[in-house]
């Protein structure tokens, strides 16, 4: 299916920022890195990518607002549209030379995500979706995995790190889910974890303590690939709760059930 003009704008912005990220990835020793909190880093590459994406999107749609990880929220003259941007999801991977990171851009219209892209410049993997028009991986249609036996599933999760999340409840979750599935994985990028659910590589994914920019594009990708995304309680409050479960509906229920069981440990 041909991309809309708007999706093209998003793709062009990501490709431009991605070219620069790829150059920086090859010269990590030249980056300026600072610490936002314990275990939480930001580099000149994150900031430069955010600036490039913002400029490109603003050129095309000057009135839209922004919610961005590094520079926060800016209201636009058009209050009904807002870009939600993570310029570099997986900064820790990036800074360690691990080629698993992504640019995530979503467009929200009246509180609903209507377009989303996730782009990994290191592998040139591009995942796109528009509301009602399906989800695509490098222009091929994506579907979530159809597997419904939880025991056969590979499930992804984000592992809380220094300064992030509560570790004991997470270990209970891990213990419960891993006893039931054939494999657990973690890419270190919430955006890629969700894109991989949309492609069917991962059968499901859960994580807590996330921000809207980590998951906004991923939510649309998974839904447009035929999957289901909820917060940890099965509701629709992913942004406020910071929690996400994504999978086909049978597997999503299994994960939700497992996480509930873990709460009573
Ligand atoms: C992080 C990644 C990671 C997740 C962390 C996020 P960042 O985002 O998405 O997978 O586990 O919670 O903070 O800071 O690299 O953009
Ligand atoms: Ca960050
Ligand atoms: Ca992120
Ligand atoms: Ca980031």
Short mmCIF file of C-alpha atoms and ligand atoms in Angstrom, two decimals:
data_model
loop_
_atom_site.label_atom_id
_atom_site.label_comp_id
_atom_site.label_asym_id
_atom_site.label_seq_id
_atom_site.Cartn_x
_atom_site.Cartn_y
_atom_site.Cartn_z
CA UNK A 1 0.00 0.00 0.00
CA UNK A 2 1.34 3.45 -0.89
CA UNK A 3 2.44 5.54 2.07
CA UNK A 4 0.52 8.72 2.83
CA UNK A 5 2.32 12.06 2.50
CA UNK A 6 2.37 12.35 6.28
CA UNK A 7 3.98 8.95 6.79
CA UNK A 8 6.57 9.89 4.16
CA UNK A 9 7.44 12.99 6.15
CA UNK A 10 7.97 10.82 9.25
CA UNK A 11 10.11 8.33 7.32
CA UNK A 12 12.26 11.08 5.78
CA UNK A 13 12.82 12.64 9.23
CA UNK A 14 13.86 9.27 10.68
CA UNK A 15 16.16 8.46 7.74
CA UNK A 16 17.88 11.83 8.05
CA UNK A 17 18.38 11.53 11.82
CA UNK A 18 19.35 7.88 11.32
CA UNK A 19 22.20 8.71 8.91
CA UNK A 20 23.73 10.92 11.58
CA UNK A 21 23.14 8.30 14.31
CA UNK A 22 24.93 5.70 12.15
CA UNK A 23 27.94 8.01 11.76
CA UNK A 24 28.00 8.67 15.52
CA UNK A 25 27.68 4.92 16.19
CA UNK A 26 30.92 4.44 14.27
CA UNK A 27 32.74 7.05 16.37
CA UNK A 28 31.43 6.54 19.88
CA UNK A 29 34.63 7.90 21.42
CA UNK A 30 33.78 11.41 20.10
CA UNK A 31 30.35 11.62 21.78
CA UNK A 32 29.56 13.76 24.78
CA UNK A 33 27.72 11.67 27.35
CA UNK A 34 26.03 12.81 30.54
CA UNK A 35 24.01 11.12 33.24
CA UNK A 36 20.35 12.10 33.80
CA UNK A 37 20.06 9.79 36.81
CA UNK A 38 21.42 6.45 38.04
CA UNK A 39 21.94 4.16 35.03
CA UNK A 40 20.26 6.75 32.77
CA UNK A 41 22.47 8.32 30.08
CA UNK A 42 21.97 10.87 27.34
CA UNK A 43 24.50 11.66 24.63
CA UNK A 44 25.06 14.35 22.03
CA UNK A 45 23.73 11.79 19.51
CA UNK A 46 20.32 11.63 21.30
CA UNK A 47 20.09 15.43 21.34
CA UNK A 48 21.19 15.89 17.73
CA UNK A 49 18.74 13.22 16.50
CA UNK A 50 15.87 14.86 18.39
CA UNK A 51 16.73 18.27 16.90
CA UNK A 52 16.90 16.90 13.34
CA UNK A 53 13.57 15.05 13.67
CA UNK A 54 11.89 18.11 15.17
CA UNK A 55 13.14 20.41 12.39
CA UNK A 56 12.05 18.03 9.63
CA UNK A 57 8.57 17.50 11.08
CA UNK A 58 8.13 21.20 11.80
CA UNK A 59 8.99 22.09 8.18
CA UNK A 60 6.18 19.83 6.97
CA UNK A 61 3.56 20.54 9.70
CA UNK A 62 4.47 23.84 11.44
CA UNK A 63 1.42 23.83 13.73
CA UNK A 64 1.63 20.41 15.36
CA UNK A 65 2.73 20.03 19.01
CA UNK A 66 5.53 17.82 20.33
CA UNK A 67 6.20 15.44 23.20
CA UNK A 68 9.87 14.43 23.11
CA UNK A 69 12.06 12.54 25.54
CA UNK A 70 14.91 15.04 25.76
CA UNK A 71 13.24 18.42 25.31
CA UNK A 72 9.81 17.70 26.75
CA UNK A 73 6.43 19.00 25.67
CA UNK A 74 5.68 21.92 23.31
CA UNK A 75 2.14 22.84 22.48
CA UNK A 76 1.42 23.65 18.85
CA UNK A 77 -1.13 26.11 17.41
CA UNK A 78 -3.01 22.98 16.30
CA UNK A 79 -3.95 21.44 19.65
CA UNK A 80 -5.41 18.30 18.12
CA UNK A 81 -2.12 16.96 16.68
CA UNK A 82 0.98 15.99 18.60
CA UNK A 83 4.20 14.20 17.62
CA UNK A 84 5.50 11.76 20.25
CA UNK A 85 9.20 11.16 19.72
CA UNK A 86 11.99 9.05 21.14
CA UNK A 87 15.01 10.11 19.06
CA UNK A 88 17.13 7.19 20.27
CA UNK A 89 15.46 4.31 22.08
CA UNK A 90 18.14 2.02 23.48
CA UNK A 91 20.76 4.63 24.37
CA UNK A 92 22.56 2.11 26.60
CA UNK A 93 22.92 -0.32 23.68
CA UNK A 94 24.05 2.52 21.42
CA UNK A 95 26.74 3.66 23.85
CA UNK A 96 28.00 0.08 24.21
CA UNK A 97 28.26 -0.44 20.44
CA UNK A 98 25.32 -2.89 20.40
CA UNK A 99 23.39 -2.34 17.13
CA UNK A 100 19.93 -2.65 18.72
CA UNK A 101 18.48 0.85 18.96
CA UNK A 102 15.78 2.78 17.16
CA UNK A 103 14.14 6.07 16.37
CA UNK A 104 10.47 6.08 17.33
CA UNK A 105 8.02 8.66 15.97
CA UNK A 106 4.24 8.61 16.48
CA UNK A 107 1.53 11.06 15.52
CA UNK A 108 -1.39 11.49 17.88
CA UNK A 109 -4.66 13.05 16.67
CA UNK A 110 -7.24 13.96 19.31
CA UNK A 111 -5.66 11.54 21.77
CA UNK A 112 -5.46 8.63 19.29
CA UNK A 113 -2.27 7.40 17.65
CA UNK A 114 -2.82 7.57 13.88
CA UNK A 115 0.68 6.94 12.49
CA UNK A 116 3.86 5.42 13.84
CA UNK A 117 7.31 4.46 12.66
CA UNK A 118 10.24 2.68 14.27
CA UNK A 119 13.59 2.75 12.46
CA UNK A 120 16.84 1.01 13.37
CA UNK A 121 19.56 2.78 11.36
CA UNK A 122 22.19 0.13 12.24
CA UNK A 123 20.23 -2.60 10.42
CA UNK A 124 18.17 -0.33 8.12
CA UNK A 125 14.98 -1.97 9.46
CA UNK A 126 11.95 0.26 9.00
CA UNK A 127 8.60 -0.52 10.63
CA UNK A 128 5.60 1.67 9.76
CA UNK A 129 1.88 1.79 10.45
CA UNK A 130 -1.09 4.04 9.82
CA UNK A 131 -4.38 3.66 11.59
CA UNK A 132 -6.72 1.45 9.56
CA UNK A 133 -4.10 0.85 6.85
CA UNK A 134 -2.01 -2.01 8.28
CA UNK A 135 1.58 -2.31 9.44
CA UNK A 136 4.66 -2.84 7.29
CA UNK A 137 8.26 -4.02 7.69
CA UNK A 138 10.46 -2.56 4.95
CA UNK A 139 7.24 -2.27 2.89
CA UNK A 140 6.09 -5.88 3.48
CA UNK A 141 2.85 -6.40 5.40
CA UNK A 142 3.39 -7.50 9.05
CA UNK A 143 1.23 -9.81 11.17
CA UNK A 144 1.68 -10.69 14.83
CA UNK A 145 2.46 -14.37 15.52
CA UNK A 146 -0.59 -16.66 15.57
CA UNK A 147 0.89 -19.10 18.12
CA UNK A 148 -1.59 -19.76 20.92
CA UNK A 149 0.21 -22.36 23.05
CA UNK A 150 2.01 -20.28 25.69
CA UNK A 151 4.58 -23.05 26.17
CA UNK A 152 5.78 -22.57 22.57
CA UNK A 153 6.20 -18.81 22.87
CA UNK A 154 9.23 -16.51 22.87
CA UNK A 155 8.32 -13.56 25.06
CA UNK A 156 10.23 -10.27 25.31
CA UNK A 157 10.51 -8.11 28.40
CA UNK A 158 12.38 -5.00 29.48
CA UNK A 159 14.67 -5.58 32.44
CA UNK A 160 14.61 -2.80 35.05
CA UNK A 161 18.04 -1.36 35.70
CA UNK A 162 19.82 0.74 38.29
CA UNK A 163 17.48 3.56 39.29
CA UNK A 164 14.53 2.16 37.29
CA UNK A 165 11.63 0.10 38.58
CA UNK A 166 11.27 -2.16 41.62
CA UNK A 167 13.45 -5.20 41.30
CA UNK A 168 11.82 -7.78 43.58
CA UNK A 169 8.34 -7.63 41.95
CA UNK A 170 10.06 -7.87 38.58
CA UNK A 171 11.94 -11.01 39.62
CA UNK A 172 8.61 -12.53 40.67
CA UNK A 173 7.17 -11.69 37.23
CA UNK A 174 10.19 -13.19 35.51
CA UNK A 175 10.03 -16.35 37.57
CA UNK A 176 6.34 -16.83 36.81
CA UNK A 177 6.49 -16.18 33.07
CA UNK A 178 9.74 -18.05 32.40
CA UNK A 179 8.38 -21.23 33.94
CA UNK A 180 5.71 -21.32 31.21
CA UNK A 181 7.37 -20.27 27.94
CA UNK A 182 10.04 -21.58 25.57
CA UNK A 183 12.21 -18.47 25.73
CA UNK A 184 12.58 -14.96 27.12
CA UNK A 185 14.37 -12.15 25.26
CA UNK A 186 15.20 -8.51 25.84
CA UNK A 187 16.56 -6.24 23.13
CA UNK A 188 17.23 -3.24 25.38
CA UNK A 189 14.90 -1.11 23.24
CA UNK A 190 11.21 -1.04 24.08
CA UNK A 191 10.46 0.25 20.57
CA UNK A 192 12.26 -2.69 18.95
CA UNK A 193 10.65 -5.18 21.34
CA UNK A 194 7.24 -3.93 20.14
CA UNK A 195 8.26 -3.82 16.47
CA UNK A 196 9.40 -7.45 16.81
CA UNK A 197 6.00 -8.39 18.27
CA UNK A 198 4.39 -6.71 15.24
CA UNK A 199 6.56 -8.78 12.85
CA UNK A 200 5.79 -12.01 14.71
CA UNK A 201 9.43 -12.57 15.75
CA UNK A 202 8.41 -12.27 19.39
CA UNK A 203 5.10 -13.82 20.44
CA UNK A 204 4.56 -11.21 23.13
CA UNK A 205 6.13 -8.50 25.28
CA UNK A 206 5.60 -6.84 28.62
CA UNK A 207 7.33 -4.03 30.45
CA UNK A 208 6.62 -1.47 33.17
CA UNK A 209 8.05 1.97 34.02
CA UNK A 210 7.91 3.19 30.43
CA UNK A 211 7.14 6.61 28.98
CA UNK A 212 4.77 7.48 26.13
CA UNK A 213 7.68 8.06 23.71
CA UNK A 214 8.96 4.49 24.33
CA UNK A 215 5.70 2.88 23.22
CA UNK A 216 3.48 5.27 21.21
CA UNK A 217 4.61 4.08 17.76
CA UNK A 218 4.90 0.45 18.91
CA UNK A 219 1.30 0.37 20.14
CA UNK A 220 0.00 1.27 16.67
CA UNK A 221 2.41 -1.14 14.92
CA UNK A 222 1.21 -4.08 17.02
CA UNK A 223 -2.48 -3.20 16.69
CA UNK A 224 -2.25 -2.67 12.93
CA UNK A 225 -0.45 -6.02 12.69
CA UNK A 226 -3.55 -7.63 14.21
CA UNK A 227 -2.29 -7.75 17.81
CA UNK A 228 -3.59 -6.38 21.10
CA UNK A 229 -1.92 -3.91 23.43
CA UNK A 230 -3.05 -3.12 26.96
CA UNK A 231 -1.58 -1.88 30.21
CA UNK A 232 -0.63 -4.44 32.83
CA UNK A 233 -4.24 -4.63 34.12
CA UNK A 234 -5.78 -5.20 30.71
CA UNK A 235 -6.87 -1.55 30.39
CA UNK A 236 -6.06 1.14 27.85
CA UNK A 237 -3.92 3.36 30.08
CA UNK A 238 -0.44 2.58 28.74
CA UNK A 239 0.72 6.19 28.85
CA UNK A 240 -0.36 6.95 32.42
CA UNK A 241 0.51 3.56 33.91
CA UNK A 242 3.77 3.25 31.94
CA UNK A 243 3.03 -0.45 31.51
CA UNK A 244 2.45 -2.48 28.36
CA UNK A 245 1.46 -6.01 27.38
CA UNK A 246 1.50 -6.68 23.62
CA UNK A 247 0.73 -9.93 21.74
CA UNK A 248 -2.10 -11.70 19.97
CA UNK A 249 -5.12 -11.72 22.31
CA UNK A 250 -4.68 -15.32 23.57
CA UNK A 251 -1.03 -14.77 24.47
CA UNK A 252 -1.69 -11.29 25.87
CA UNK A 253 -4.16 -12.86 28.30
CA UNK A 254 -1.60 -15.50 29.32
CA UNK A 255 0.95 -12.79 30.07
CA UNK A 256 -1.58 -10.70 32.02
CA UNK A 257 -2.61 -13.76 34.01
CA UNK A 258 1.04 -14.62 34.77
CA UNK A 259 1.81 -11.08 35.94
CA UNK A 260 -1.26 -11.15 38.20
CA UNK A 261 -0.14 -14.47 39.66
CA UNK A 262 3.31 -12.96 40.31
CA UNK A 263 1.70 -10.17 42.39
CA UNK A 264 0.54 -12.73 44.92
CA UNK A 265 3.97 -14.29 45.45
C1 LIG B 1 14.86 2.72 27.36
C2 LIG B 1 14.62 1.52 26.49
C3 LIG B 1 14.67 0.24 27.30
C4 LIG B 1 13.68 0.26 28.44
C5 LIG B 1 13.95 1.48 29.30
C6 LIG B 1 13.87 2.77 28.47
P1 LIG B 1 15.95 4.95 26.28
O1 LIG B 1 14.72 3.93 26.61
O2 LIG B 1 13.37 1.58 25.85
O3 LIG B 1 14.35 -0.87 26.50
O4 LIG B 1 13.83 -0.91 29.19
O5 LIG B 1 12.96 1.52 30.30
O6 LIG B 1 14.13 3.87 29.28
O7 LIG B 1 16.22 5.72 27.53
O8 LIG B 1 17.10 4.14 25.81
O9 LIG B 1 15.34 5.82 25.23
CA1 LIG B 2 16.70 7.83 27.81
CA1 LIG B 3 13.12 5.15 25.23
CA1 LIG B 4 15.64 7.74 24.22
#
